[in-house]
mmCIF file of C-alpha atoms in Angstrom:
data_model
loop_
_atom_site.group_PDB
_atom_site.id
_atom_site.type_symbol
_atom_site.label_atom_id
_atom_site.label_comp_id
_atom_site.label_asym_id
_atom_site.label_seq_id
_atom_site.Cartn_x
_atom_site.Cartn_y
_atom_site.Cartn_z
ATOM 1 C CA MET A 1 79.609 -82.898 -79.151
ATOM 2 C CA THR A 2 80.217 -84.127 -82.790
ATOM 3 C CA GLU A 3 81.208 -87.689 -83.420
ATOM 4 C CA HIS A 4 83.363 -88.733 -86.566
ATOM 5 C CA GLU A 5 84.567 -92.170 -87.799
ATOM 6 C CA PHE A 6 87.436 -93.047 -89.484
ATOM 7 C CA ASP A 7 89.301 -95.987 -91.048
ATOM 8 C CA VAL A 8 92.843 -94.273 -90.028
ATOM 9 C CA LEU A 9 93.183 -91.768 -87.530
ATOM 10 C CA ILE A 10 96.304 -89.954 -86.998
ATOM 11 C CA ILE A 11 97.346 -88.004 -84.090
ATOM 12 C CA GLY A 12 100.029 -85.334 -84.627
ATOM 13 C CA ALA A 13 100.564 -83.211 -87.939
ATOM 14 C CA GLY A 14 104.391 -83.018 -87.820
ATOM 15 C CA HIS A 15 106.411 -84.863 -90.291
ATOM 16 C CA ALA A 16 105.575 -88.403 -89.189
ATOM 17 C CA GLY A 17 101.696 -87.833 -89.016
ATOM 18 C CA VAL A 18 101.650 -86.166 -92.481
ATOM 19 C CA GLN A 19 103.835 -88.905 -93.936
ATOM 20 C CA VAL A 20 101.391 -91.429 -93.068
ATOM 21 C CA ALA A 21 98.628 -89.588 -94.484
ATOM 22 C CA ALA A 22 100.506 -88.805 -97.708
ATOM 23 C CA THR A 23 101.781 -92.314 -98.330
ATOM 24 C CA LEU A 24 98.422 -93.789 -97.831
ATOM 25 C CA VAL A 25 97.062 -91.683 -100.375
ATOM 26 C CA ALA A 26 99.981 -92.099 -102.763
ATOM 27 C CA ARG A 27 99.544 -95.711 -102.310
ATOM 28 C CA SER A 28 95.682 -95.493 -103.294
ATOM 29 C CA PHE A 29 94.335 -96.603 -99.710
ATOM 30 C CA THR A 30 90.609 -96.820 -100.092
ATOM 31 C CA GLY A 31 89.622 -96.271 -96.604
ATOM 32 C CA THR A 32 88.986 -92.843 -94.868
ATOM 33 C CA ILE A 33 91.810 -90.881 -93.215
ATOM 34 C CA ALA A 34 91.739 -88.207 -90.661
ATOM 35 C CA LEU A 35 94.880 -86.017 -89.226
ATOM 36 C CA LEU A 36 94.320 -84.437 -86.033
ATOM 37 C CA SER A 37 96.472 -81.345 -85.250
ATOM 38 C CA ALA A 38 96.760 -79.337 -81.830
ATOM 39 C CA GLU A 39 97.762 -76.213 -83.660
ATOM 40 C CA SER A 40 95.816 -73.981 -85.561
ATOM 41 C CA SER A 41 98.498 -73.871 -88.414
ATOM 42 C CA ALA A 42 98.614 -76.128 -91.492
ATOM 43 C CA PRO A 43 101.232 -78.796 -90.854
ATOM 44 C CA TYR A 44 104.687 -77.305 -91.325
ATOM 45 C CA GLU A 45 108.447 -78.257 -91.274
ATOM 46 C CA ARG A 46 109.985 -77.834 -87.917
ATOM 47 C CA PRO A 47 113.499 -78.071 -88.567
ATOM 48 C CA PRO A 48 113.842 -74.718 -90.522
ATOM 49 C CA LEU A 49 112.245 -72.925 -87.611
ATOM 50 C CA THR A 50 115.830 -72.814 -85.900
ATOM 51 C CA LYS A 51 117.709 -72.325 -88.975
ATOM 52 C CA GLY A 52 116.587 -70.244 -91.890
ATOM 53 C CA TYR A 53 113.268 -69.098 -90.463
ATOM 54 C CA LEU A 54 114.830 -67.401 -87.357
ATOM 55 C CA LYS A 55 117.328 -65.566 -89.801
ATOM 56 C CA GLY A 56 114.612 -64.409 -92.052
ATOM 57 C CA GLU A 57 116.037 -66.722 -95.006
ATOM 58 C CA VAL A 58 112.851 -68.922 -95.105
ATOM 59 C CA SER A 59 109.110 -67.739 -95.116
ATOM 60 C CA MET A 60 106.116 -69.165 -93.332
ATOM 61 C CA GLU A 61 104.668 -70.235 -96.914
ATOM 62 C CA GLU A 62 107.736 -72.174 -97.400
ATOM 63 C CA LEU A 63 107.374 -74.139 -94.519
ATOM 64 C CA ILE A 64 103.946 -75.738 -95.385
ATOM 65 C CA LEU A 65 104.382 -79.419 -95.775
ATOM 66 C CA ARG A 66 101.230 -79.860 -98.057
ATOM 67 C CA PRO A 67 99.333 -77.339 -100.133
ATOM 68 C CA ALA A 68 95.689 -76.664 -98.788
ATOM 69 C CA ALA A 69 94.557 -78.518 -102.167
ATOM 70 C CA PHE A 70 95.898 -81.906 -100.714
ATOM 71 C CA TRP A 71 93.653 -81.926 -97.711
ATOM 72 C CA ARG A 72 90.631 -80.456 -99.674
ATOM 73 C CA GLU A 73 90.844 -82.924 -102.686
ATOM 74 C CA SER A 74 92.341 -85.968 -101.156
ATOM 75 C CA SER A 75 90.849 -88.701 -98.816
ATOM 76 C CA ALA A 76 92.811 -87.152 -96.145
ATOM 77 C CA LYS A 77 91.228 -84.887 -93.906
ATOM 78 C CA LEU A 78 92.834 -82.358 -91.678
ATOM 79 C CA PHE A 79 91.280 -81.056 -88.212
ATOM 80 C CA LEU A 80 93.105 -78.237 -86.729
ATOM 81 C CA ASP A 81 92.807 -77.148 -82.853
ATOM 82 C CA GLN A 82 92.349 -80.731 -81.756
ATOM 83 C CA THR A 83 94.090 -81.436 -78.584
ATOM 84 C CA VAL A 84 93.524 -84.985 -77.412
ATOM 85 C CA LEU A 85 92.053 -85.435 -73.950
ATOM 86 C CA SER A 86 91.668 -89.165 -73.854
ATOM 87 C CA LEU A 87 92.100 -92.484 -75.802
ATOM 88 C CA ASP A 88 89.840 -95.504 -75.101
ATOM 89 C CA PRO A 89 91.570 -98.510 -76.779
ATOM 90 C CA VAL A 90 88.620 -100.696 -76.221
ATOM 91 C CA GLU A 91 85.975 -98.568 -77.739
ATOM 92 C CA HIS A 92 88.430 -97.287 -80.389
ATOM 93 C CA LEU A 93 87.573 -93.887 -79.432
ATOM 94 C CA VAL A 94 89.477 -90.366 -79.142
ATOM 95 C CA GLU A 95 88.004 -87.333 -77.455
ATOM 96 C CA THR A 96 89.448 -84.024 -77.788
ATOM 97 C CA GLN A 97 89.233 -80.592 -76.040
ATOM 98 C CA SER A 98 86.983 -78.982 -78.725
ATOM 99 C CA GLY A 99 84.300 -81.623 -77.603
ATOM 100 C CA ASN A 100 84.748 -83.754 -80.708
ATOM 101 C CA ARG A 101 84.881 -87.743 -80.715
ATOM 102 C CA PHE A 102 86.774 -89.754 -83.354
ATOM 103 C CA ARG A 103 86.226 -93.346 -83.863
ATOM 104 C CA TYR A 104 88.791 -95.378 -85.602
ATOM 105 C CA SER A 105 89.793 -98.649 -87.035
ATOM 106 C CA THR A 106 93.345 -97.831 -86.749
ATOM 107 C CA LEU A 107 95.011 -95.345 -84.683
ATOM 108 C CA VAL A 108 98.559 -93.908 -85.598
ATOM 109 C CA TRP A 109 100.140 -91.722 -82.445
ATOM 110 C CA ALA A 110 102.358 -89.092 -83.766
ATOM 111 C CA ALA A 111 102.003 -86.384 -81.378
ATOM 112 C CA GLY A 112 105.801 -85.652 -81.246
ATOM 113 C CA ALA A 113 107.297 -84.031 -78.030
ATOM 114 C CA ALA A 114 107.165 -80.822 -76.166
ATOM 115 C CA PRO A 115 110.083 -78.496 -74.823
ATOM 116 C CA PHE A 116 110.935 -79.063 -71.349
ATOM 117 C CA ARG A 117 111.310 -76.298 -68.853
ATOM 118 C CA ILE A 118 113.712 -76.256 -66.182
ATOM 119 C CA PRO A 119 111.574 -76.549 -62.753
ATOM 120 C CA VAL A 120 113.175 -73.112 -61.292
ATOM 121 C CA PRO A 121 111.472 -70.361 -60.152
ATOM 122 C CA GLY A 122 110.543 -67.793 -62.737
ATOM 123 C CA SER A 123 110.534 -70.302 -65.446
ATOM 124 C CA ASP A 124 106.951 -69.592 -66.664
ATOM 125 C CA LEU A 125 107.739 -65.850 -66.620
ATOM 126 C CA PRO A 126 106.682 -63.562 -69.554
ATOM 127 C CA GLY A 127 109.916 -63.352 -71.708
ATOM 128 C CA VAL A 128 111.050 -67.065 -71.039
ATOM 129 C CA HIS A 129 110.813 -68.813 -74.420
ATOM 130 C CA VAL A 130 111.003 -72.155 -75.764
ATOM 131 C CA LEU A 131 111.451 -73.314 -79.358
ATOM 132 C CA ARG A 132 109.486 -75.890 -80.936
ATOM 133 C CA SER A 133 106.414 -74.759 -82.600
ATOM 134 C CA LEU A 134 105.725 -71.936 -85.314
ATOM 135 C CA ASP A 135 104.203 -69.957 -82.762
ATOM 136 C CA ASP A 136 107.231 -70.258 -80.596
ATOM 137 C CA ALA A 137 109.569 -69.341 -83.210
ATOM 138 C CA VAL A 138 107.701 -66.238 -84.341
ATOM 139 C CA GLY A 139 107.510 -65.137 -80.624
ATOM 140 C CA PHE A 140 111.392 -65.653 -80.171
ATOM 141 C CA ARG A 141 112.143 -64.048 -83.651
ATOM 142 C CA ASP A 142 109.951 -60.904 -82.785
ATOM 143 C CA ALA A 143 111.480 -60.610 -79.376
ATOM 144 C CA VAL A 144 115.043 -60.580 -80.756
ATOM 145 C CA GLY A 145 116.641 -57.380 -82.224
ATOM 146 C CA PRO A 146 119.803 -55.113 -82.029
ATOM 147 C CA GLY A 147 121.134 -55.018 -78.571
ATOM 148 C CA THR A 148 118.810 -57.475 -77.113
ATOM 149 C CA ARG A 149 120.263 -59.433 -74.323
ATOM 150 C CA VAL A 150 119.569 -63.107 -74.943
ATOM 151 C CA ALA A 151 120.196 -65.699 -72.468
ATOM 152 C CA VAL A 152 119.994 -69.167 -73.977
ATOM 153 C CA ILE A 153 119.830 -72.114 -71.521
ATOM 154 C CA GLY A 154 121.049 -75.328 -73.022
ATOM 155 C CA GLY A 155 124.174 -75.821 -75.379
ATOM 156 C CA GLY A 156 122.767 -78.356 -77.725
ATOM 157 C CA TYR A 157 121.862 -77.797 -81.387
ATOM 158 C CA ILE A 158 118.723 -75.988 -80.862
ATOM 159 C CA GLY A 159 120.314 -73.574 -78.612
ATOM 160 C CA LEU A 160 123.144 -72.952 -80.485
ATOM 161 C CA GLU A 161 121.107 -72.437 -83.665
ATOM 162 C CA ALA A 162 119.063 -69.932 -81.782
ATOM 163 C CA ALA A 163 122.283 -68.231 -80.433
ATOM 164 C CA SER A 164 123.749 -67.999 -84.110
ATOM 165 C CA ALA A 165 120.486 -66.475 -85.287
ATOM 166 C CA GLY A 166 120.492 -64.356 -82.483
ATOM 167 C CA MET A 167 123.918 -62.929 -83.389
ATOM 168 C CA GLY A 168 122.719 -62.353 -86.784
ATOM 169 C CA ARG A 169 119.912 -60.130 -85.611
ATOM 170 C CA GLY A 170 122.426 -58.206 -83.511
ATOM 171 C CA ALA A 171 121.537 -59.442 -80.104
ATOM 172 C CA GLN A 172 123.852 -59.905 -77.132
ATOM 173 C CA VAL A 173 123.853 -63.395 -76.660
ATOM 174 C CA THR A 174 125.107 -65.729 -73.747
ATOM 175 C CA VAL A 175 124.699 -69.507 -73.910
ATOM 176 C CA ILE A 176 124.601 -71.243 -70.413
ATOM 177 C CA GLU A 177 125.293 -75.209 -70.425
ATOM 178 C CA ALA A 178 125.218 -77.094 -67.345
ATOM 179 C CA GLN A 179 127.529 -79.778 -68.667
ATOM 180 C CA PRO A 180 131.388 -79.069 -69.084
ATOM 181 C CA ARG A 181 131.328 -78.957 -72.839
ATOM 182 C CA LEU A 182 128.650 -78.026 -75.686
ATOM 183 C CA LEU A 183 126.687 -80.763 -77.481
ATOM 184 C CA SER A 184 127.393 -83.712 -74.917
ATOM 185 C CA ARG A 185 124.530 -85.828 -75.889
ATOM 186 C CA VAL A 186 125.034 -85.570 -79.715
ATOM 187 C CA THR A 187 128.658 -85.213 -80.915
ATOM 188 C CA GLY A 188 132.192 -85.646 -79.465
ATOM 189 C CA SER A 189 134.426 -83.332 -78.029
ATOM 190 C CA ASP A 190 136.550 -82.400 -81.015
ATOM 191 C CA VAL A 191 133.489 -81.143 -82.729
ATOM 192 C CA ALA A 192 132.097 -79.576 -79.840
ATOM 193 C CA ASP A 193 135.413 -77.668 -79.238
ATOM 194 C CA ARG A 194 135.434 -76.203 -82.706
ATOM 195 C CA ILE A 195 132.019 -75.206 -82.580
ATOM 196 C CA LEU A 196 132.564 -73.480 -79.053
ATOM 197 C CA ALA A 197 135.413 -71.625 -80.569
ATOM 198 C CA GLU A 198 133.423 -70.294 -83.514
ATOM 199 C CA HIS A 199 130.594 -68.951 -81.238
ATOM 200 C CA ARG A 200 133.127 -67.339 -79.093
ATOM 201 C CA ARG A 201 134.834 -66.051 -82.259
ATOM 202 C CA GLN A 202 131.399 -64.551 -83.398
ATOM 203 C CA GLY A 203 130.776 -62.831 -79.978
ATOM 204 C CA VAL A 204 128.642 -65.260 -77.995
ATOM 205 C CA VAL A 205 129.575 -65.477 -74.129
ATOM 206 C CA VAL A 206 129.448 -69.280 -73.252
ATOM 207 C CA GLU A 207 129.335 -70.316 -69.562
ATOM 208 C CA LEU A 208 130.019 -74.069 -69.530
ATOM 209 C CA GLY A 209 129.312 -76.036 -66.005
ATOM 210 C CA ALA A 210 126.904 -73.428 -65.069
ATOM 211 C CA GLY A 211 123.693 -74.552 -63.653
ATOM 212 C CA VAL A 212 120.636 -72.363 -63.307
ATOM 213 C CA THR A 213 118.852 -71.875 -60.010
ATOM 214 C CA ALA A 214 116.009 -69.254 -60.967
ATOM 215 C CA ILE A 215 114.910 -66.817 -63.339
ATOM 216 C CA GLY A 216 115.179 -63.314 -62.207
ATOM 217 C CA GLU A 217 111.933 -61.130 -62.405
ATOM 218 C CA ARG A 218 111.340 -57.079 -62.950
ATOM 219 C CA ASP A 219 108.295 -55.594 -63.589
ATOM 220 C CA GLY A 220 106.400 -59.131 -64.033
ATOM 221 C CA ARG A 221 108.793 -60.178 -66.685
ATOM 222 C CA ALA A 222 112.145 -62.082 -67.006
ATOM 223 C CA ALA A 223 115.161 -59.935 -66.533
ATOM 224 C CA SER A 224 118.086 -62.366 -65.437
ATOM 225 C CA VAL A 225 119.355 -65.832 -64.903
ATOM 226 C CA MET A 226 120.665 -66.735 -61.638
ATOM 227 C CA LEU A 227 123.453 -69.191 -61.744
ATOM 228 C CA SER A 228 124.408 -72.048 -59.355
ATOM 229 C CA ASP A 229 127.720 -69.967 -58.585
ATOM 230 C CA GLY A 230 125.758 -67.037 -57.274
ATOM 231 C CA ARG A 231 126.063 -64.849 -60.509
ATOM 232 C CA GLU A 232 123.190 -63.049 -61.977
ATOM 233 C CA LEU A 233 123.264 -62.665 -65.637
ATOM 234 C CA PRO A 234 121.128 -59.768 -66.910
ATOM 235 C CA ALA A 235 118.719 -60.793 -69.822
ATOM 236 C CA ASP A 236 115.956 -59.338 -71.675
ATOM 237 C CA ILE A 237 114.704 -62.532 -73.126
ATOM 238 C CA VAL A 238 115.534 -66.052 -71.903
ATOM 239 C CA LEU A 239 115.328 -69.222 -74.209
ATOM 240 C CA MET A 240 115.270 -72.602 -72.752
ATOM 241 C CA ALA A 241 116.516 -75.007 -74.866
ATOM 242 C CA VAL A 242 116.962 -78.230 -72.818
ATOM 243 C CA GLY A 243 115.499 -80.844 -74.618
ATOM 244 C CA VAL A 244 112.031 -82.185 -74.993
ATOM 245 C CA ARG A 245 109.568 -84.642 -73.415
ATOM 246 C CA PRO A 246 107.524 -87.102 -75.640
ATOM 247 C CA ASN A 247 103.979 -86.355 -75.861
ATOM 248 C CA VAL A 248 102.506 -89.833 -74.735
ATOM 249 C CA GLU A 249 100.446 -88.924 -71.791
ATOM 250 C CA ALA A 250 97.052 -90.078 -73.290
ATOM 251 C CA LEU A 251 98.663 -93.353 -74.678
ATOM 252 C CA ALA A 252 100.055 -94.035 -70.982
ATOM 253 C CA ALA A 253 96.779 -93.415 -69.399
ATOM 254 C CA ALA A 254 95.278 -95.893 -71.792
ATOM 255 C CA GLY A 255 97.556 -98.533 -70.926
ATOM 256 C CA ALA A 256 100.302 -98.450 -73.564
ATOM 257 C CA VAL A 257 103.929 -99.354 -72.782
ATOM 258 C CA CYS A 258 105.764 -96.274 -72.347
ATOM 259 C CA SER A 259 109.195 -95.282 -70.903
ATOM 260 C CA ASN A 260 111.336 -92.914 -72.717
ATOM 261 C CA GLY A 261 108.485 -92.378 -75.101
ATOM 262 C CA VAL A 262 105.825 -94.956 -76.065
ATOM 263 C CA GLU A 263 107.546 -98.288 -76.758
ATOM 264 C CA VAL A 264 106.990 -99.935 -80.385
ATOM 265 C CA ASP A 265 108.323 -102.911 -82.079
ATOM 266 C CA VAL A 266 110.135 -103.109 -85.406
ATOM 267 C CA ARG A 267 106.747 -102.624 -87.245
ATOM 268 C CA ALA A 268 105.953 -99.562 -84.988
ATOM 269 C CA ARG A 269 103.060 -101.151 -83.162
ATOM 270 C CA THR A 270 102.477 -99.973 -79.821
ATOM 271 C CA SER A 271 101.115 -102.495 -76.975
ATOM 272 C CA LEU A 272 97.800 -101.339 -77.711
ATOM 273 C CA GLN A 273 95.539 -103.118 -80.171
ATOM 274 C CA ASP A 274 95.348 -101.407 -83.601
ATOM 275 C CA VAL A 275 97.539 -98.537 -82.175
ATOM 276 C CA TYR A 276 100.828 -97.600 -84.095
ATOM 277 C CA ALA A 277 103.287 -94.696 -83.412
ATOM 278 C CA ALA A 278 105.571 -92.983 -85.239
ATOM 279 C CA GLY A 279 108.351 -89.916 -84.985
ATOM 280 C CA ASP A 280 109.752 -87.973 -82.114
ATOM 281 C CA CYS A 281 107.505 -89.851 -79.279
ATOM 282 C CA THR A 282 108.681 -93.511 -80.143
ATOM 283 C CA PHE A 283 111.050 -95.377 -78.305
ATOM 284 C CA PHE A 284 112.076 -98.133 -80.552
ATOM 285 C CA PRO A 285 114.247 -101.198 -81.042
ATOM 286 C CA VAL A 286 117.746 -100.989 -82.826
ATOM 287 C CA GLY A 287 118.935 -104.495 -82.167
ATOM 288 C CA GLY A 288 118.985 -106.823 -79.295
ATOM 289 C CA ASP A 289 117.529 -105.193 -76.035
ATOM 290 C CA GLU A 290 118.589 -101.824 -77.086
ATOM 291 C CA ARG A 291 116.039 -99.058 -77.812
ATOM 292 C CA ILE A 292 116.400 -95.443 -78.644
ATOM 293 C CA ARG A 293 114.265 -92.373 -79.223
ATOM 294 C CA LEU A 294 115.450 -89.868 -81.883
ATOM 295 C CA GLU A 295 114.331 -86.371 -82.697
ATOM 296 C CA SER A 296 114.902 -86.414 -86.191
ATOM 297 C CA LEU A 297 113.058 -85.534 -89.404
ATOM 298 C CA GLN A 298 114.463 -88.400 -91.311
ATOM 299 C CA ASN A 299 113.281 -91.008 -88.436
ATOM 300 C CA ALA A 300 109.669 -89.399 -88.469
ATOM 301 C CA VAL A 301 109.494 -89.695 -92.299
ATOM 302 C CA GLU A 302 110.648 -93.148 -92.491
ATOM 303 C CA GLN A 303 108.427 -94.233 -89.570
ATOM 304 C CA GLY A 304 105.744 -92.529 -91.362
ATOM 305 C CA GLU A 305 106.159 -94.567 -94.328
ATOM 306 C CA LEU A 306 106.762 -97.784 -92.198
ATOM 307 C CA VAL A 307 103.178 -97.352 -90.565
ATOM 308 C CA ALA A 308 101.410 -96.618 -93.880
ATOM 309 C CA GLY A 309 103.064 -99.511 -95.395
ATOM 310 C CA ASP A 310 102.042 -101.677 -92.448
ATOM 311 C CA ILE A 311 98.646 -100.625 -92.659
ATOM 312 C CA LEU A 312 98.760 -101.579 -96.378
ATOM 313 C CA GLY A 313 100.024 -105.158 -95.665
ATOM 314 C CA ASP A 314 103.667 -104.579 -96.131
ATOM 315 C CA LYS A 315 104.902 -105.929 -92.910
ATOM 316 C CA ARG A 316 108.673 -104.668 -93.166
ATOM 317 C CA GLU A 317 110.723 -104.367 -90.232
ATOM 318 C CA TYR A 318 112.256 -100.963 -89.611
ATOM 319 C CA SER A 319 116.010 -100.562 -89.961
ATOM 320 C CA LEU A 320 117.446 -97.092 -89.722
ATOM 321 C CA GLN A 321 120.979 -95.181 -90.592
ATOM 322 C CA PRO A 322 120.080 -91.788 -88.925
ATOM 323 C CA TYR A 323 121.449 -88.533 -90.057
ATOM 324 C CA PHE A 324 121.165 -84.996 -88.860
ATOM 325 C CA TRP A 325 122.285 -81.575 -89.714
ATOM 326 C CA SER A 326 122.807 -78.194 -88.119
ATOM 327 C CA HIS A 327 123.732 -74.618 -89.611
ATOM 328 C CA GLN A 328 125.485 -72.354 -87.313
ATOM 329 C CA TYR A 329 126.988 -69.074 -89.007
ATOM 330 C CA ASP A 330 129.193 -70.585 -92.018
ATOM 331 C CA LEU A 331 129.361 -73.902 -90.469
ATOM 332 C CA LYS A 332 127.405 -76.759 -91.934
ATOM 333 C CA ILE A 333 127.442 -79.475 -89.673
ATOM 334 C CA LYS A 334 126.220 -82.854 -91.033
ATOM 335 C CA THR A 335 126.024 -86.270 -89.149
ATOM 336 C CA VAL A 336 125.638 -89.855 -90.231
ATOM 337 C CA GLY A 337 124.989 -92.608 -87.473
ATOM 338 C CA LEU A 338 125.108 -92.516 -83.715
ATOM 339 C CA PHE A 339 128.295 -91.586 -81.833
ATOM 340 C CA THR A 340 127.182 -93.123 -78.474
ATOM 341 C CA GLY A 341 129.269 -95.929 -77.232
ATOM 342 C CA HIS A 342 132.059 -95.175 -79.481
ATOM 343 C CA ASP A 343 135.812 -96.212 -78.258
ATOM 344 C CA GLU A 344 137.719 -94.250 -81.011
ATOM 345 C CA ALA A 345 137.281 -90.948 -82.578
ATOM 346 C CA ILE A 346 139.621 -90.163 -85.840
ATOM 347 C CA MET A 347 139.965 -86.712 -86.924
ATOM 348 C CA ARG A 348 140.184 -86.247 -90.577
ATOM 349 C CA GLU A 349 141.412 -82.531 -91.481
ATOM 350 C CA GLY A 350 139.885 -80.871 -94.513
ATOM 351 C CA ALA A 351 141.041 -78.807 -97.094
ATOM 352 C CA ARG A 352 140.041 -75.492 -95.625
ATOM 353 C CA ASP A 353 140.602 -74.237 -92.235
ATOM 354 C CA ASP A 354 136.983 -74.674 -91.070
ATOM 355 C CA SER A 355 136.537 -78.104 -92.940
ATOM 356 C CA PHE A 356 137.089 -81.246 -91.031
ATOM 357 C CA SER A 357 135.401 -84.649 -90.052
ATOM 358 C CA VAL A 358 135.464 -86.993 -87.185
ATOM 359 C CA VAL A 359 134.951 -90.704 -87.913
ATOM 360 C CA TYR A 360 133.603 -92.645 -84.631
ATOM 361 C CA LEU A 361 134.480 -96.511 -84.215
ATOM 362 C CA ARG A 362 132.981 -98.781 -81.959
ATOM 363 C CA GLU A 363 134.718 -102.153 -81.448
ATOM 364 C CA GLY A 364 136.378 -101.637 -84.823
ATOM 365 C CA ARG A 365 133.357 -100.655 -87.037
ATOM 366 C CA VAL A 366 132.217 -97.032 -88.108
ATOM 367 C CA CYS A 367 129.285 -96.175 -85.803
ATOM 368 C CA ALA A 368 129.104 -92.394 -86.815
ATOM 369 C CA VAL A 369 130.822 -89.690 -88.747
ATOM 370 C CA ASP A 370 130.475 -85.925 -88.079
ATOM 371 C CA SER A 371 131.458 -83.811 -91.131
ATOM 372 C CA VAL A 372 131.784 -79.923 -90.881
ATOM 373 C CA ASN A 373 131.740 -77.922 -94.118
ATOM 374 C CA ALA A 374 132.901 -81.319 -95.862
ATOM 375 C CA MET A 375 130.112 -82.400 -98.026
ATOM 376 C CA LYS A 376 131.989 -85.107 -99.893
ATOM 377 C CA ASP A 377 132.735 -86.773 -96.448
ATOM 378 C CA TYR A 378 129.223 -86.720 -95.444
ATOM 379 C CA VAL A 379 128.255 -88.362 -98.774
ATOM 380 C CA ASP A 380 130.702 -91.043 -98.185
ATOM 381 C CA ALA A 381 129.808 -91.607 -94.824
ATOM 382 C CA ARG A 382 126.591 -93.088 -95.752
ATOM 383 C CA SER A 383 128.694 -96.031 -97.411
ATOM 384 C CA ILE A 384 131.131 -96.545 -94.514
ATOM 385 C CA VAL A 385 128.936 -96.550 -91.385
ATOM 386 C CA GLY A 386 128.747 -100.116 -89.993
ATOM 387 C CA GLY A 387 131.895 -101.286 -91.792
ATOM 388 C CA HIS A 388 135.564 -101.541 -91.053
ATOM 389 C CA VAL A 389 137.893 -98.680 -92.478
ATOM 390 C CA ASP A 390 141.570 -98.334 -93.135
ATOM 391 C CA THR A 391 142.482 -95.616 -90.357
ATOM 392 C CA ALA A 392 145.323 -94.419 -92.394
ATOM 393 C CA VAL A 393 143.173 -93.710 -95.354
ATOM 394 C CA VAL A 394 140.654 -91.885 -93.059
ATOM 395 C CA ARG A 395 143.392 -89.599 -91.922
ATOM 396 C CA ASP A 396 144.257 -88.780 -95.391
ATOM 397 C CA PRO A 397 142.586 -85.739 -96.736
ATOM 398 C CA SER A 398 143.726 -86.498 -100.208
ATOM 399 C CA ARG A 399 141.835 -89.641 -100.185
ATOM 400 C CA ARG A 400 138.121 -89.979 -100.384
ATOM 401 C CA LEU A 401 136.504 -91.261 -97.338
ATOM 402 C CA ARG A 402 134.839 -94.183 -99.043
ATOM 403 C CA GLU A 403 137.984 -95.465 -99.928
ATOM 404 C CA ALA A 404 138.776 -96.188 -96.625
ATOM 405 C CA LEU A 405 136.329 -98.936 -96.408
ATOM 406 C CA ILE A 406 137.653 -102.626 -95.717
ATOM 407 C CA ASP A 407 136.065 -105.753 -97.494
ATOM 408 C CA GLU A 408 134.478 -107.714 -94.649
ATOM 409 C CA ALA A 409 136.441 -110.683 -95.634
ATOM 410 C CA ALA A 410 139.583 -108.853 -95.478
ATOM 411 C CA ALA A 411 138.861 -107.260 -92.169
ATOM 412 C CA ASN A 412 137.740 -110.772 -90.881
ATOM 413 C CA GLY A 413 141.065 -112.310 -91.931
ATOM 414 C CA ASP A 414 139.216 -114.216 -94.352
ATOM 415 C CA ALA A 415 140.557 -113.060 -97.775
ATOM 416 C CA PRO A 416 141.753 -115.605 -100.426
ATOM 417 C CA PRO A 417 145.790 -115.431 -100.592
ATOM 418 C CA ALA A 418 146.982 -113.483 -103.309
ATOM 419 C CA SER A 419 147.588 -115.211 -106.819
#
C-alpha cells in the first residue's frame, strides 16, 4: 500500500475536476495538486461522445482535455485507474481500490454521475449498452452497423443523439419512451414534437408511452425488448439512455449531506470540513430554498473555476445561466435557461422551414429559450433570459430577439412620462 499527500486532491477527471486543476495551475497555486481518475484513459470531453464521435466526425485524440505534457510538466499530477473505496474526512484520507492512500488538505469531489439501468430482467445481458464513458461510446459504435437492429430505451437527448448516429451508420433504430412525449424533462412540447417528426422522417420508429418490462435473451445475449403492452421488439443491441445517478456513495458514507447529489452551498462547499464538490454530482442552490442538479459541461467548468477560486481566496458566490446543445441530423438544438415551471411558451418561426425558437416565460419573465437552427436567436437569448419582453416582437421573425427586451422600469410601470 502506497501513501501520498497533496494540498489539493481532486476526485474525478471530467470537465469539473480538470477545470479545478487547470485553474489552480493557471493562477500559480503554489501547493501540490493530484487528480484521481477511475478510468484508464487521459481526461477527455464527454459531450462529443454522443455527437461527433459516434458519427466518426471526431477522433479520440480530439477529445483529450489537456495534452500529456500538462500533467507531466505542471504541478498537477494525474493518477489513472483510481476508484475511490472510502473517504475519512476526519483523517483527511482517501483510499482507492488499487491500494493507494491519499492524504489531503483540501478535497474536491468531482466524480460526476453513472448511467442508470432500468431494473428489469435481462438489463445486464451482453448487448445491453449505456453511454457515458469513452469505453461505452467505443463499444456502442463498434456494435452498430448497416442493418443492426438498435433499440434505444429513453427519449432524452442522449438517446436521441444515439438514434441519430445509429441511423447515420445504416442501422434500424427504434426509440422507446415511457412518457407520452419525447424530452419531457428538458424542453417543451413544441420542440419535442418537431424533433419527433424529424426522427420519424429519417426512418426511426418511435414508441411513446411504452414501458419496458424485460430484455429478451437468445444465446446468452440481448435479443429483444419486452414492452408493457405485451409486444416484443426484436433487437440486436439495446441502449439504455434513461438518465444518470450522481456518484456520491463514498461522500454519503463519510457523512456528507446528499439527496439528489451532494448538497453544496453557493461557494460549492459540502457539509464536510475542507471538502468541495463540482459538476454533475452537485445539488446546488439557485435562489431561496430551491436546488437543482445539472448535467451540463458549462456548469461543470464554471463550478470547477469557482472551487479553484475559493481555494485561492476569492469567496465568490455561484450564479449560473445554463445553456445546453444537441445535434441530431441537420437539427442544431440550443437552449439557454431552464424551462421548468414556465407558464407561457411563445413560438417564433424562423426564416427556414427547419428553423424556429420557443421563448418560455415564468410570471412574465423569460426563463428559457430553445432555438433550433436559429443561431441569432440563441445568441440573443443570453441577453433576454431573466427579463421582460414584448411578446409581439418575440413573434415577429423580422425582428431580432434582443429587440424584444423591455426596460425594467417600463415593465414595472415606472417609466418617466414622455417629454
